[in-house]
Structures are given as structure tokens and as C-alpha cells.
PDB file of C-alpha atoms in Angstrom:
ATOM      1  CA  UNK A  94     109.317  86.060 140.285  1.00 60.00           C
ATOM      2  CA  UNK A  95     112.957  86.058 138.791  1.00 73.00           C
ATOM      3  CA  UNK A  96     114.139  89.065 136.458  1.00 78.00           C
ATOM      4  CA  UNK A  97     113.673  87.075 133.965  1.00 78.00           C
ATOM      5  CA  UNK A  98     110.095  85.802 133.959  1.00 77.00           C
ATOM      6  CA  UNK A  99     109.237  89.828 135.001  1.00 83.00           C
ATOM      7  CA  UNK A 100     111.158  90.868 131.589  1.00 84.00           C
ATOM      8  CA  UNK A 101     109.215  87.660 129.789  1.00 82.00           C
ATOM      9  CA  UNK A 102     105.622  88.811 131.290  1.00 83.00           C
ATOM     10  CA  UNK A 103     105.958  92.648 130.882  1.00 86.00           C
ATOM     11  CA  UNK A 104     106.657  91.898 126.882  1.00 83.00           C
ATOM     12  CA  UNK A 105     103.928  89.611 126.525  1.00 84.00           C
ATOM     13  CA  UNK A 106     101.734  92.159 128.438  1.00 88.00           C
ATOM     14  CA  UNK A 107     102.651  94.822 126.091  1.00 88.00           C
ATOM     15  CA  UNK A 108     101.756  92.551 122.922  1.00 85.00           C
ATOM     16  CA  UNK A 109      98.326  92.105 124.692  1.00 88.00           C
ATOM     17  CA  UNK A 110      99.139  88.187 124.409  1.00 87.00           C
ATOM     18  CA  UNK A 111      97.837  85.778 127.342  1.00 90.00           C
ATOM     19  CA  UNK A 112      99.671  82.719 127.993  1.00 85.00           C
ATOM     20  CA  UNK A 113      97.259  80.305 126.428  1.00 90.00           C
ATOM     21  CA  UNK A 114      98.488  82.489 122.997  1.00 90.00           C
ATOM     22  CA  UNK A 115     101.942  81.904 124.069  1.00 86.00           C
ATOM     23  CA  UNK A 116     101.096  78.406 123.829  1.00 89.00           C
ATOM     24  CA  UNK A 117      99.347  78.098 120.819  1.00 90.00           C
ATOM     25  CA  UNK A 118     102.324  80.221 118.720  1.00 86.00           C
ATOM     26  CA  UNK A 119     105.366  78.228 120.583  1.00 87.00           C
ATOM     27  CA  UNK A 120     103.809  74.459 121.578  1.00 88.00           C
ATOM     28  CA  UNK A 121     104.895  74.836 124.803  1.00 87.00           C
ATOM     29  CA  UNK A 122     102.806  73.408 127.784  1.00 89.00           C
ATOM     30  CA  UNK A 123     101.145  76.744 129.973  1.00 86.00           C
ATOM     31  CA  UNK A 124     102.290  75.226 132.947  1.00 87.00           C
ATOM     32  CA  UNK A 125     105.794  75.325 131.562  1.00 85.00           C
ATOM     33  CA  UNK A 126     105.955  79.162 130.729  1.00 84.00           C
ATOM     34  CA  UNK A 127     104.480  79.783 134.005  1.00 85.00           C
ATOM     35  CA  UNK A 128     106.979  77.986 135.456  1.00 79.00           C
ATOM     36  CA  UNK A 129     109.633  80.137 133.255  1.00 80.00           C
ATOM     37  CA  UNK A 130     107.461  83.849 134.577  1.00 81.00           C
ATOM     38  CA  UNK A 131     107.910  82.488 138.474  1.00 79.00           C
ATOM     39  CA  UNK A 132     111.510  81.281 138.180  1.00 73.00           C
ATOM     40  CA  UNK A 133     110.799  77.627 139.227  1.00 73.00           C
ATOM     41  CA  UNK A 134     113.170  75.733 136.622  1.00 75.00           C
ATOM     42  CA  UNK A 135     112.487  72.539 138.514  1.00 75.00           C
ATOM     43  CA  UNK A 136     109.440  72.027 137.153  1.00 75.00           C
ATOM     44  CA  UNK A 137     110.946  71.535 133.484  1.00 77.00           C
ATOM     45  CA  UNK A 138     112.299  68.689 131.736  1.00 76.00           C
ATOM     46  CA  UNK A 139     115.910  69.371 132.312  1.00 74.00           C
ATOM     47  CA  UNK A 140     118.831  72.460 131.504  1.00 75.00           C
ATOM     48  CA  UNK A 141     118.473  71.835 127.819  1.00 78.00           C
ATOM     49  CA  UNK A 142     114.783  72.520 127.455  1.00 81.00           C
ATOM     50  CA  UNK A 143     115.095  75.576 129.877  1.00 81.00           C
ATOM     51  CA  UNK A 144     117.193  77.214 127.034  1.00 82.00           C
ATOM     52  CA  UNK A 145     115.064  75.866 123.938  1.00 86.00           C
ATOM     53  CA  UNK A 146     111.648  77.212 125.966  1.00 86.00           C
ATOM     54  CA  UNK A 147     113.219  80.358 126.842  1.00 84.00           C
ATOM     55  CA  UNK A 148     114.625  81.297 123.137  1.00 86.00           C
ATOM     56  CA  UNK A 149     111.121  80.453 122.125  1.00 89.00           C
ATOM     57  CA  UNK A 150     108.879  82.561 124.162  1.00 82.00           C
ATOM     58  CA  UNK A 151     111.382  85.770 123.679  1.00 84.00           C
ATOM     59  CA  UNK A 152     110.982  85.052 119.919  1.00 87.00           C
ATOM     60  CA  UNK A 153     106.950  84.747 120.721  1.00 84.00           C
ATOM     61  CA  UNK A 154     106.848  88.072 122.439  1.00 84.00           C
ATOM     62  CA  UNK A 155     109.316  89.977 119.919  1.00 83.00           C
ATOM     63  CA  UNK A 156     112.690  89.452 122.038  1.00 86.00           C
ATOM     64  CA  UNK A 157     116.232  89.040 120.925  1.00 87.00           C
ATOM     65  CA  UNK A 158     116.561  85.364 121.880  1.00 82.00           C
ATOM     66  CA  UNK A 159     120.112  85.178 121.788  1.00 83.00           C
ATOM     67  CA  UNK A 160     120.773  88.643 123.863  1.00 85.00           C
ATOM     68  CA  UNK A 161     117.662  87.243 126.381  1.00 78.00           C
ATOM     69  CA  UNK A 162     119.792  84.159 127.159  1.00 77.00           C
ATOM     70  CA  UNK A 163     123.531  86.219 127.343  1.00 79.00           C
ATOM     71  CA  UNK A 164     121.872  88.926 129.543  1.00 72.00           C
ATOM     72  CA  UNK A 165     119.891  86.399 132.198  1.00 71.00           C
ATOM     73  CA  UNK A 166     123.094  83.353 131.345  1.00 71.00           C
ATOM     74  CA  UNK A 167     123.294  83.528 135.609  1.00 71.00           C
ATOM     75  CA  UNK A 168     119.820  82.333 135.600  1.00 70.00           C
ATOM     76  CA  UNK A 169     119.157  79.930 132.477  1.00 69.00           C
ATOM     77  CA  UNK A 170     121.408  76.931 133.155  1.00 65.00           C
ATOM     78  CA  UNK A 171     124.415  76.516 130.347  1.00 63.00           C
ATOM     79  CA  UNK A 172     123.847  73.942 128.009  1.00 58.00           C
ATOM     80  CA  UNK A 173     125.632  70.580 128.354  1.00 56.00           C
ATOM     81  CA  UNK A 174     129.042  70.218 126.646  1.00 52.00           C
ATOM     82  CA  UNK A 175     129.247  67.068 123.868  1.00 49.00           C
ATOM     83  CA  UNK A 176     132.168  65.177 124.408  1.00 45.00           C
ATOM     84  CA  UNK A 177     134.445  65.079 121.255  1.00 44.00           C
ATOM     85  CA  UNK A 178     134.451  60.759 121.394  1.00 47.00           C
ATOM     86  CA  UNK A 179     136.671  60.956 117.651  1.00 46.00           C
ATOM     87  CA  UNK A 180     139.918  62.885 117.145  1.00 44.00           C
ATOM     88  CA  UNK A 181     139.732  65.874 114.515  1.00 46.00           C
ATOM     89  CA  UNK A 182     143.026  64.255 113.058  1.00 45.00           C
ATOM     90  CA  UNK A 183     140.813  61.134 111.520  1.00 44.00           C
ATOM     91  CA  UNK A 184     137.714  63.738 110.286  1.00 55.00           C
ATOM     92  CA  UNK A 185     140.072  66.199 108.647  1.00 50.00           C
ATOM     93  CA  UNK A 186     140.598  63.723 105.557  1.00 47.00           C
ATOM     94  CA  UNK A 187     137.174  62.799 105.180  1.00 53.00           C
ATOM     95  CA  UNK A 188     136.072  66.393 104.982  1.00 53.00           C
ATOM     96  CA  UNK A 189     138.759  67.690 102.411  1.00 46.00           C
ATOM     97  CA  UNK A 190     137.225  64.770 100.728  1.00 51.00           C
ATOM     98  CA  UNK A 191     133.481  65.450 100.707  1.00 57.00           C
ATOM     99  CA  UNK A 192     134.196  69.170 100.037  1.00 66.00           C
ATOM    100  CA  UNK A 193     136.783  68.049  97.190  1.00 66.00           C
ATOM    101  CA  UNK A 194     133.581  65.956  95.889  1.00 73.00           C
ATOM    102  CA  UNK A 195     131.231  68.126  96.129  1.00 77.00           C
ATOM    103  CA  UNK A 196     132.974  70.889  94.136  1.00 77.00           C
ATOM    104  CA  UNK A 197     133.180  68.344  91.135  1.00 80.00           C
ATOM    105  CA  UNK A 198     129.621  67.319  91.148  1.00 83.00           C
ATOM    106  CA  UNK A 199     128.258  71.026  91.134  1.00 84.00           C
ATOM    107  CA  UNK A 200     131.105  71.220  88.550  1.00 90.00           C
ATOM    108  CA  UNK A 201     129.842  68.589  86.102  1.00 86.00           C
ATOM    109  CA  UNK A 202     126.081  69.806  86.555  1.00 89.00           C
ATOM    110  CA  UNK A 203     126.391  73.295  85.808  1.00 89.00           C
ATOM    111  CA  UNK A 204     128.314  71.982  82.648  1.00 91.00           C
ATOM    112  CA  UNK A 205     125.109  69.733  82.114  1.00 90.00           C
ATOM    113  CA  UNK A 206     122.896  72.395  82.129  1.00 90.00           C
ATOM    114  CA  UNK A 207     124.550  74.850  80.348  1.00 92.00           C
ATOM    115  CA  UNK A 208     125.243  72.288  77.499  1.00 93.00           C
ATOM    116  CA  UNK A 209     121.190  71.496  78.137  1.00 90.00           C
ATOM    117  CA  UNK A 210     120.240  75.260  77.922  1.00 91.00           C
ATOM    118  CA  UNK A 211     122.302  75.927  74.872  1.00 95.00           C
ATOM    119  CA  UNK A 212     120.986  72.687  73.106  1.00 94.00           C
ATOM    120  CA  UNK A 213     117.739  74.550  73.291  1.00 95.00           C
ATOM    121  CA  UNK A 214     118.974  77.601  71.821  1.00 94.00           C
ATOM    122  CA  UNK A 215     119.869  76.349  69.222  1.00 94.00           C
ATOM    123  CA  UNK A 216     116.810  73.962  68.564  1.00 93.00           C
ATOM    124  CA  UNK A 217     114.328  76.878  68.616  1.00 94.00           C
ATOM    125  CA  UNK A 218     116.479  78.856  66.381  1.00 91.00           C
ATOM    126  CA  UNK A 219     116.501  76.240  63.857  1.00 92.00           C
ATOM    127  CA  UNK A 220     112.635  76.019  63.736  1.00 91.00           C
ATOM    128  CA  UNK A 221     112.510  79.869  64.009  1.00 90.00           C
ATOM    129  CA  UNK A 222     114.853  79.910  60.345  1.00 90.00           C
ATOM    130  CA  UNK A 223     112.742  77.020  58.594  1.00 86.00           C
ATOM    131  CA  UNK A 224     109.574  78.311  59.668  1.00 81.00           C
ATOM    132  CA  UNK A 225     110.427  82.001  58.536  1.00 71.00           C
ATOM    133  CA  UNK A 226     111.484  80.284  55.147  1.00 70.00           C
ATOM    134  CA  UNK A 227     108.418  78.463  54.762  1.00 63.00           C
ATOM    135  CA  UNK A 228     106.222  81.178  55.093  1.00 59.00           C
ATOM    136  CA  UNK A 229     108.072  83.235  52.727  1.00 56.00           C
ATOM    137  CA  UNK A 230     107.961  80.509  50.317  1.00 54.00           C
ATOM    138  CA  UNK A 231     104.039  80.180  50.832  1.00 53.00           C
ATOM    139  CA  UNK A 232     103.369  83.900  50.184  1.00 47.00           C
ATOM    140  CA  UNK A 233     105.497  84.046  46.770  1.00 51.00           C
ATOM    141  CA  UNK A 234     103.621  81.008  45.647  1.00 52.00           C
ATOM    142  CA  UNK A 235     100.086  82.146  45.827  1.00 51.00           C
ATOM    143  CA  UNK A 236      99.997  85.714  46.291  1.00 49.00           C
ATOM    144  CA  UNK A 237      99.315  87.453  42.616  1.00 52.00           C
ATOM    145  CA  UNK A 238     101.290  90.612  42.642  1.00 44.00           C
ATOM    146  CA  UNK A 239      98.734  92.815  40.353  1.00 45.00           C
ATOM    147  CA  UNK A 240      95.629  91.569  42.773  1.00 48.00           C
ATOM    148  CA  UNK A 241      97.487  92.824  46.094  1.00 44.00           C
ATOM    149  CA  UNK A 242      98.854  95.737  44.155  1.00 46.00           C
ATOM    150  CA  UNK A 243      95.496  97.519  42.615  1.00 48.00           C
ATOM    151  CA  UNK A 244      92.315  98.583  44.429  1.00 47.00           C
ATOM    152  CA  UNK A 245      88.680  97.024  43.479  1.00 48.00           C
ATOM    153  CA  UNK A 246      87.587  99.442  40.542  1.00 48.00           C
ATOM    154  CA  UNK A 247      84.153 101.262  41.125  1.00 47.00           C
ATOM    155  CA  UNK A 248      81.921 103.609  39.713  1.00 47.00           C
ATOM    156  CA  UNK A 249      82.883 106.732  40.748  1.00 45.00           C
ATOM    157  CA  UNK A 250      80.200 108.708  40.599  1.00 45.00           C
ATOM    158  CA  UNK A 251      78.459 105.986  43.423  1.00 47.00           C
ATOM    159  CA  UNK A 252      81.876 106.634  45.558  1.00 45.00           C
ATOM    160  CA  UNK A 253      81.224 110.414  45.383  1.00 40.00           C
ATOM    161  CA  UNK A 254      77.693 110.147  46.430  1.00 43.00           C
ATOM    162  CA  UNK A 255      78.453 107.430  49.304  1.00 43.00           C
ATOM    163  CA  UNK A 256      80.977 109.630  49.928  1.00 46.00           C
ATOM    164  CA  UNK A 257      78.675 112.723  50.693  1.00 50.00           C
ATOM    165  CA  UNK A 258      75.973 110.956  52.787  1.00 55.00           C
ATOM    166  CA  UNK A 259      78.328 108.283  54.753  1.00 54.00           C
ATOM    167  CA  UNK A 260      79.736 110.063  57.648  1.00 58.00           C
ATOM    168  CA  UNK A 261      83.720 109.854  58.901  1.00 63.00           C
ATOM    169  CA  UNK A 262      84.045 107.437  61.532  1.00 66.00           C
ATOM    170  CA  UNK A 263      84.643 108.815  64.840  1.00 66.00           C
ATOM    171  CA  UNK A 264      88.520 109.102  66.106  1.00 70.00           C
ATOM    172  CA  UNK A 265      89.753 106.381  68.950  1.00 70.00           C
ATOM    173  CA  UNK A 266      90.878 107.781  71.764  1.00 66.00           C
ATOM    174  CA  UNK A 267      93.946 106.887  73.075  1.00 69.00           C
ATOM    175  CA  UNK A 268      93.983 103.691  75.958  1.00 69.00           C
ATOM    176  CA  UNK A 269      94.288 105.316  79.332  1.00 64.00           C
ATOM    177  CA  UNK A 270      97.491 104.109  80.660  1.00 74.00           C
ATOM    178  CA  UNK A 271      97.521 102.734  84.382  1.00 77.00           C
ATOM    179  CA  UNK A 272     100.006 104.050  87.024  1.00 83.00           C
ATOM    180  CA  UNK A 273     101.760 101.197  88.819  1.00 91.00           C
ATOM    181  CA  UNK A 274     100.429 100.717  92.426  1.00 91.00           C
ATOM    182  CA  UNK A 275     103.339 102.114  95.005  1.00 92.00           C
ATOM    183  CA  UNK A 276     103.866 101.213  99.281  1.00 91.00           C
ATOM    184  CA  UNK A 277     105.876 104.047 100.825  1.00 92.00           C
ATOM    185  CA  UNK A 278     106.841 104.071 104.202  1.00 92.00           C
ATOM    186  CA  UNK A 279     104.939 107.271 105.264  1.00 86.00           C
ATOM    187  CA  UNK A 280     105.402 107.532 109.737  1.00 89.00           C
ATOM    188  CA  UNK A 281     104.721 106.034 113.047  1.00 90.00           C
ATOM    189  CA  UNK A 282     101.641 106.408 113.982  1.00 89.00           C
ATOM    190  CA  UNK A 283     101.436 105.239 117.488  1.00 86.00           C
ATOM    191  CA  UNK A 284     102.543 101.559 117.363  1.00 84.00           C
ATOM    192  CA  UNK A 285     102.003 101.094 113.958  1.00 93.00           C
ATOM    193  CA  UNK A 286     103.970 101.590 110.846  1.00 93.00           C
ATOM    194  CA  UNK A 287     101.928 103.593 108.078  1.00 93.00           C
ATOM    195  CA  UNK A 288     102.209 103.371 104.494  1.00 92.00           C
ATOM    196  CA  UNK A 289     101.059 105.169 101.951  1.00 93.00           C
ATOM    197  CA  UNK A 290      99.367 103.704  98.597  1.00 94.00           C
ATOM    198  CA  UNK A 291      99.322 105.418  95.259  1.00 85.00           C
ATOM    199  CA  UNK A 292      98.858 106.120  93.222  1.00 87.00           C
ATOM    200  CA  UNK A 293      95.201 108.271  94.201  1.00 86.00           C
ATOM    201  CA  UNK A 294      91.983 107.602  92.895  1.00 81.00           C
ATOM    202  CA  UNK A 295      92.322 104.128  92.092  1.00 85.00           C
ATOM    203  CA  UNK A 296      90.697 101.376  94.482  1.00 90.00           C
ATOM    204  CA  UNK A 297      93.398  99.342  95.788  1.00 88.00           C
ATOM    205  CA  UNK A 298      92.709  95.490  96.509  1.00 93.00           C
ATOM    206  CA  UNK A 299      94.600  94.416 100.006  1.00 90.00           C
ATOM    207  CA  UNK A 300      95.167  90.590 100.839  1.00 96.00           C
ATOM    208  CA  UNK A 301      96.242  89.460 103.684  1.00 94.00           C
ATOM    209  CA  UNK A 302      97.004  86.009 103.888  1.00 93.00           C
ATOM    210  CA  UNK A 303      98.262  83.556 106.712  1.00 93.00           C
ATOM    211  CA  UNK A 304     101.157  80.842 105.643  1.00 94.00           C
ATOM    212  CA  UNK A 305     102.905  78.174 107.747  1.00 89.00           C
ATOM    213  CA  UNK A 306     100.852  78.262 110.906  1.00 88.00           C
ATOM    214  CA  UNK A 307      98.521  79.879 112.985  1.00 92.00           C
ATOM    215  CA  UNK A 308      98.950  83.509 113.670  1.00 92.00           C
ATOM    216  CA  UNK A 309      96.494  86.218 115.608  1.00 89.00           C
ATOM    217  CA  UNK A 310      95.020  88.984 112.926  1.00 89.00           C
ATOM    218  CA  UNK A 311      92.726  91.494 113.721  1.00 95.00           C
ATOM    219  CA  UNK A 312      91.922  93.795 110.997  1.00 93.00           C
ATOM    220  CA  UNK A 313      90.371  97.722 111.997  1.00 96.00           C
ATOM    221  CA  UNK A 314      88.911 100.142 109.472  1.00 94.00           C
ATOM    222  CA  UNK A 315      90.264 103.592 110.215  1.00 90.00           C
ATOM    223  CA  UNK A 316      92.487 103.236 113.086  1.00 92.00           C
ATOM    224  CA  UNK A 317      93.445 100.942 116.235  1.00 92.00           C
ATOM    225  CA  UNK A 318      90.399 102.004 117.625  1.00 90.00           C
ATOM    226  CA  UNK A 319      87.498 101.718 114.493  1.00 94.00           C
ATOM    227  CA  UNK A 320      84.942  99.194 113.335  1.00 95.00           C
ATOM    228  CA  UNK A 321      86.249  95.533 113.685  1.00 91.00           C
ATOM    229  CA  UNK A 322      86.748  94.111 110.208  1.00 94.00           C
ATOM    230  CA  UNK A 323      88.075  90.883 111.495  1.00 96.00           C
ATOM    231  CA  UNK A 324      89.669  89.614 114.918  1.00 94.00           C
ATOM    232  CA  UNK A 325      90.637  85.416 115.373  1.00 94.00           C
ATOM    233  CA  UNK A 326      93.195  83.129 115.176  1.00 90.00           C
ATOM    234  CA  UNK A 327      93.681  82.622 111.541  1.00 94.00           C
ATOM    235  CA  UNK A 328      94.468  79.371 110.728  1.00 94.00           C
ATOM    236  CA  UNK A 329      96.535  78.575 107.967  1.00 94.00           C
ATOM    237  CA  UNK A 330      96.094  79.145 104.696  1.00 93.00           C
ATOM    238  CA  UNK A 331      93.633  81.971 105.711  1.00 95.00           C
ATOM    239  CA  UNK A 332      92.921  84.667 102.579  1.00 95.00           C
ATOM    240  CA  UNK A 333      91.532  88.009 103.835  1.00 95.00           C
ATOM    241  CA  UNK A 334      90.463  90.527 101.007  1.00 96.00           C
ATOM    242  CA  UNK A 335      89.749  93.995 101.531  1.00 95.00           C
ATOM    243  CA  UNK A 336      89.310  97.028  98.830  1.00 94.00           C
ATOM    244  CA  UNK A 337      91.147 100.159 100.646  1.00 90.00           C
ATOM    245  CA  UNK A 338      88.538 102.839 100.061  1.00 90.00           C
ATOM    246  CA  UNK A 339      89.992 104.387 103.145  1.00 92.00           C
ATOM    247  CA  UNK A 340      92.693 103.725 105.953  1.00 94.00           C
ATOM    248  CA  UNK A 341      92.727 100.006 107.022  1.00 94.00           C
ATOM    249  CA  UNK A 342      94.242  99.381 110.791  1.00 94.00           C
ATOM    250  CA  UNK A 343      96.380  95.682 110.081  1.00 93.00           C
ATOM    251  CA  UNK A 344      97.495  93.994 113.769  1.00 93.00           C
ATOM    252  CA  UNK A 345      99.072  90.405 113.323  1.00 90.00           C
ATOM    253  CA  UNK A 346     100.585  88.368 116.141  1.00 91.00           C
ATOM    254  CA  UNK A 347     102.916  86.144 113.756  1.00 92.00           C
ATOM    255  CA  UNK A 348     104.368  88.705 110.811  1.00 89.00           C
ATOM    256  CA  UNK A 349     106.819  85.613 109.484  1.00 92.00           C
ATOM    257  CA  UNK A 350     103.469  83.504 109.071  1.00 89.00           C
ATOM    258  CA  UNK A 351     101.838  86.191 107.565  1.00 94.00           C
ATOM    259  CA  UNK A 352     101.777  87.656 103.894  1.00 93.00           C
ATOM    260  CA  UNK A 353     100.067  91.562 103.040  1.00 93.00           C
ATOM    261  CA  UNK A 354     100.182  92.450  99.468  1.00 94.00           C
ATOM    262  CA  UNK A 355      98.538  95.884  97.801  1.00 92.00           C
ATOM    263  CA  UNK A 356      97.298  94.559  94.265  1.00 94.00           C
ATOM    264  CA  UNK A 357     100.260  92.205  94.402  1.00 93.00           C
ATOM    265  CA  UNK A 358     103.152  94.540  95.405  1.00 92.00           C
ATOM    266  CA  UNK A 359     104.357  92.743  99.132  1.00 94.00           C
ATOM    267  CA  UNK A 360     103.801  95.483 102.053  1.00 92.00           C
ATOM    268  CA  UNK A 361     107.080  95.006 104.509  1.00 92.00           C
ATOM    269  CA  UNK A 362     106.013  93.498 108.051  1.00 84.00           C
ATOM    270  CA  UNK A 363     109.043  92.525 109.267  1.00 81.00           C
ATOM    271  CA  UNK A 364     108.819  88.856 108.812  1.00 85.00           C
ATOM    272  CA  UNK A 365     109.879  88.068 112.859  1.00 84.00           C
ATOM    273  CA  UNK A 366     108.255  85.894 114.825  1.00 82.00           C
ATOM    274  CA  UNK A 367     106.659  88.623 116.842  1.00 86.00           C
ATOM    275  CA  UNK A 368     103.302  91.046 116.269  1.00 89.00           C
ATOM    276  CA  UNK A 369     103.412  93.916 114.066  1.00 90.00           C
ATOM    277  CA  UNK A 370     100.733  96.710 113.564  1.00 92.00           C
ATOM    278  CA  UNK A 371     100.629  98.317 110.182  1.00 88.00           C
ATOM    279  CA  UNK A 372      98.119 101.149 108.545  1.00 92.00           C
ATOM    280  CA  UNK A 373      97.715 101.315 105.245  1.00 81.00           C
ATOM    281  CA  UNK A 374      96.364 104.275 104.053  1.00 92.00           C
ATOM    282  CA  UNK A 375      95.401 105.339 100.422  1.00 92.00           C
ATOM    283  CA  UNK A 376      97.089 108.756  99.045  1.00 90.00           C
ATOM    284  CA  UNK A 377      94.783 111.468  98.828  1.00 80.00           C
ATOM    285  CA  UNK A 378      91.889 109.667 101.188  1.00 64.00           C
ATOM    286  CA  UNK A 379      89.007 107.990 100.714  1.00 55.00           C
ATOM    287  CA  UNK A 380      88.837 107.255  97.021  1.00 46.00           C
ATOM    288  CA  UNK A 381      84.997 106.295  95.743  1.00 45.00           C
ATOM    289  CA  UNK A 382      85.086 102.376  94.330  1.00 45.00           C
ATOM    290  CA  UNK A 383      85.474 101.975  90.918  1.00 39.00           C
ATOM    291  CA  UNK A 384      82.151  99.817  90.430  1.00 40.00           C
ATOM    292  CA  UNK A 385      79.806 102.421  91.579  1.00 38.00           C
ATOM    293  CA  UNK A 386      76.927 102.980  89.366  1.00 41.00           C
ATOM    294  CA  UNK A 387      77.666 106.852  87.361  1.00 39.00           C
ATOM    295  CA  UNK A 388      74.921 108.323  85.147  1.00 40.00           C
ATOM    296  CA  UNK A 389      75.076 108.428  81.795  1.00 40.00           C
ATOM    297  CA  UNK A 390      74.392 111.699  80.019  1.00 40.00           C
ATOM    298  CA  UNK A 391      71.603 111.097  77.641  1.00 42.00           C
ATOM    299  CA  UNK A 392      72.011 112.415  74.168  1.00 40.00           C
ATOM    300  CA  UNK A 393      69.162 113.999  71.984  1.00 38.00           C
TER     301      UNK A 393
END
């Protein structure tokens, strides 16, 4: 086995990825990355596709592709040189051309849509003035001054006795205002990145959704190590919901092919093509869910 395939295998080992996942995430055949793990380039197509298969599998298994290739360049064949066929003297016009073209047409159509936005502007503004002077108009018309000035005369002595029986209508209380939900980046625990969500005593709604491909997601309630919420290869388009009543263990194999949100406010993954292990955990513990039945005191 070359250097290397070892450096390849102990990554993918580490990820706890076989090679039949390496070749569902990168399309490449197994017998080709086994190939790359033993060192046998003869068995692939040719020096180019050594390069592309390598970059992809150090991507797959959370690698630097470019610093894989620059530290192992005396084993991965250098890609073929292109022949320049056309002098640089003859393409130098055309491209101080195109460039000098393109510049004028994003030129003239940011001038069209300004002129378009402003055109707007002034169109609602217009309707805003006549429509503001129409209803103005409407209410002088038909509005009698002394009938919207003076109160509906009654006898008072009814009032006063209405007055002493009818009770005062209870005060409103004020609407409860809602704290907005916050992800803060609390430690490493382990592998895994934790974050805290706020703010406590609210029940949090986590979604966890897979877009662009297929990606590995196992889902854990607790930790790494508690009851098994979910574990396959989502397939895309894939919509996990979860309400965090208590810590949530999140392990994905593809975090650019995967989206986590906390009631709509993104939860930072990385977005590589590699795995990433998360734990979300609510501040302050487990919270009790909002839609559990409460008793209501009875009144006499």
C-alpha cells in the first residue's frame, strides 16, 4: 500500500465510511478507489483521472484536495500540458474587446433598471396622492359634522342605574412578547460541535433537510451514544423534523448537501464536502412541550 492510499484509508476509517459510501458520495467505481488505497495506478483510465479521483475521495473523507495532491505530487502523475496551438498576440484584441463589450452592456442595463425602478416610484406615488385626495373628498361630502360631533342623548336616570348594576369590563393584559430564537457556539464535545439554543423554556422546532444529493444522517437523542432517532442514506430532498425538548446528537456524512435550521435561524455545519457531528442542546435543559395538557383552576 503506497503512503498515499494509507493516508486515504486511515481518514475514511476515522469517518466510519466503507468504500461502497465512498462510492455512492463521489461516483467513482469501488474497484477504482481500491486501486487508489493499494497504489496500483494501472488499473485507472489514464494520469488525468488519477488526479480527478484522488481530489475527489480527499474531498469525500474531509481532506484538503489541493494540499493531498502537492504533498503525494511524486506519486499522483502530473497532469498533461495543453499545447498553446494560437499565439496570445491574435487573442489579446479579441479580449480587450469582449471585456470592452461587456462593460457597456452591464452599463446600459443598470441604466434600464434604474430608469424601470424609478418609473415605479413615481407611479405608486401618484396613486398614493389621488387616492389620499379622494378619500378626503368622500369624508367632507357625507360626514355631518353635528352627528360625529354629539353623543346619542339618553335618559339619565336609566344610565345611572345601568351604570350601578353593569360591571367594568375586565383590563387586557398586555401580549406576551416572544424572544427571538438564538444558536451559540457553546464547546467541543468530543467530535462534535455543540450549540446552545435560547432562549429557555420555549420548544424549539429543528429541521434538518438534505439538498443536492445523497448524504449519510444519523440523528441521536442525547448524545453519540443515545436512542437512534434516525440512521440512512437520505436521499434528496429528505425533511427531518424534530422538537428539541432535550439535547439532539446530529451526524451527517455530506454537510454541503445538507441544511439544519432551529425555527428557521441556519445552524453552521461547515458546508464541506466531508461529515460533521453537531449537538444541539436547549439552554437551561429539557424544557416540557408547549402542547401538553395543564389544568385549569376551576372557579366557584
Amino acid at each position: 500500500m503506497s503512503d498515499l492510499g494509507e493516508l486515504l484509508r486511515k481518514a475514511r476509517d476515522q469517518r466510519g465510511l466503507t468504500l461502497d459510501d465512498i462510492q455512492e458520495t463521489t461516483k467513482i467505481r469501488k474497484r477504482y478507489l481500491e486501486a487508489i488505497e493499494s497504489g496500483d495506478h494501472t488499473v485507472l483510465p489514464g494520469p488525468f483521472y488519477v488526479r480527478a479521483f484522488v481530489k475527489n475521495y480527499s474531498e469525500a473523507v474531509g481532506l484538503d484536495p489541493d494540499e493531498v495532491l502537492r504533498l503525494y505530487q511524486h506519486e499522483v502523475p502530473a497532469a498533461p500540458v495543453e499545447q498553446i496551438s494560437e499565439p496570445l498576440v491574435v487573442r489579446a484584441p479579441r479580449r480587450v474587446k469582449s471585456q470592452s463589450s461587456e462593460r457597456l452592456g452591464k452599463i446600459g442595463f443598470s441604466v434600464m433598471m434604474w430608469s424601470f425602478l424609478i418609473l415605479i416610484v413615481v407611479v405608486i406615488w401618484v396613486y398614493a396622492i389621488n387616492r389620499d385626495s379622494g378619500d378626503t373628498n368622500k369624508v367632507d361630502n357625507t360626514t355631518n359634522i353635528t352627528d360625529a360631533s354629539e353623543a346619542p342623548t339618553t335618559n339619565t336616570g336609566n344610565n345611572a342605574a345601568v351604570g350601578e348594576n353593569t360591571p367594568s369590563a375586565p383590563p387586557v393584559s398586555p401580549t406576551p412578547t416572544i424572544a427571538p430564537t438564538t444558536v451559540t457556539f457553546g464547546s467541543k464535545v468530543g467530535k462534535a460541535d455543540q450549540y446552545d439554543i435560547g432562549p429557555a423554556g420555549t420548544v424549539h422546532k429543528v429541521e434538518i433537510k438534505v439538498v443536492g444529493g445523497r448524504s449519510w444522517l444519523e440523528v441521536r437523542s442525547g448524545s453519540n451514544s443515545g436512542e437512534k432517532l434516525y440512521s440512512a442514506n437520505a436521499e434528496d430532498g429528505t425533511v427531518e423534523p424534530y422538537d428539541l425538548t432535550g439535547p439532539i446528537y446530529i451526524n451527517v456524512g455530506r454537510a454541503d448537501l445538507t441544511e439544519i435550521t432551529v425555527d428557521g435561524v441556519p445552524v453552521p455545519d461547515g458546508d464541506r464536502a466531508g461529515s460533521k457531528k453537531l449537538l444541539l442542546k436547549p439552554v437551561g435543559g429539557d424544557v416540557t412541550p408547549t402542547d401538553a395538557p395543564t389544568e385549569t383552576p376551576k372557579t366557584e
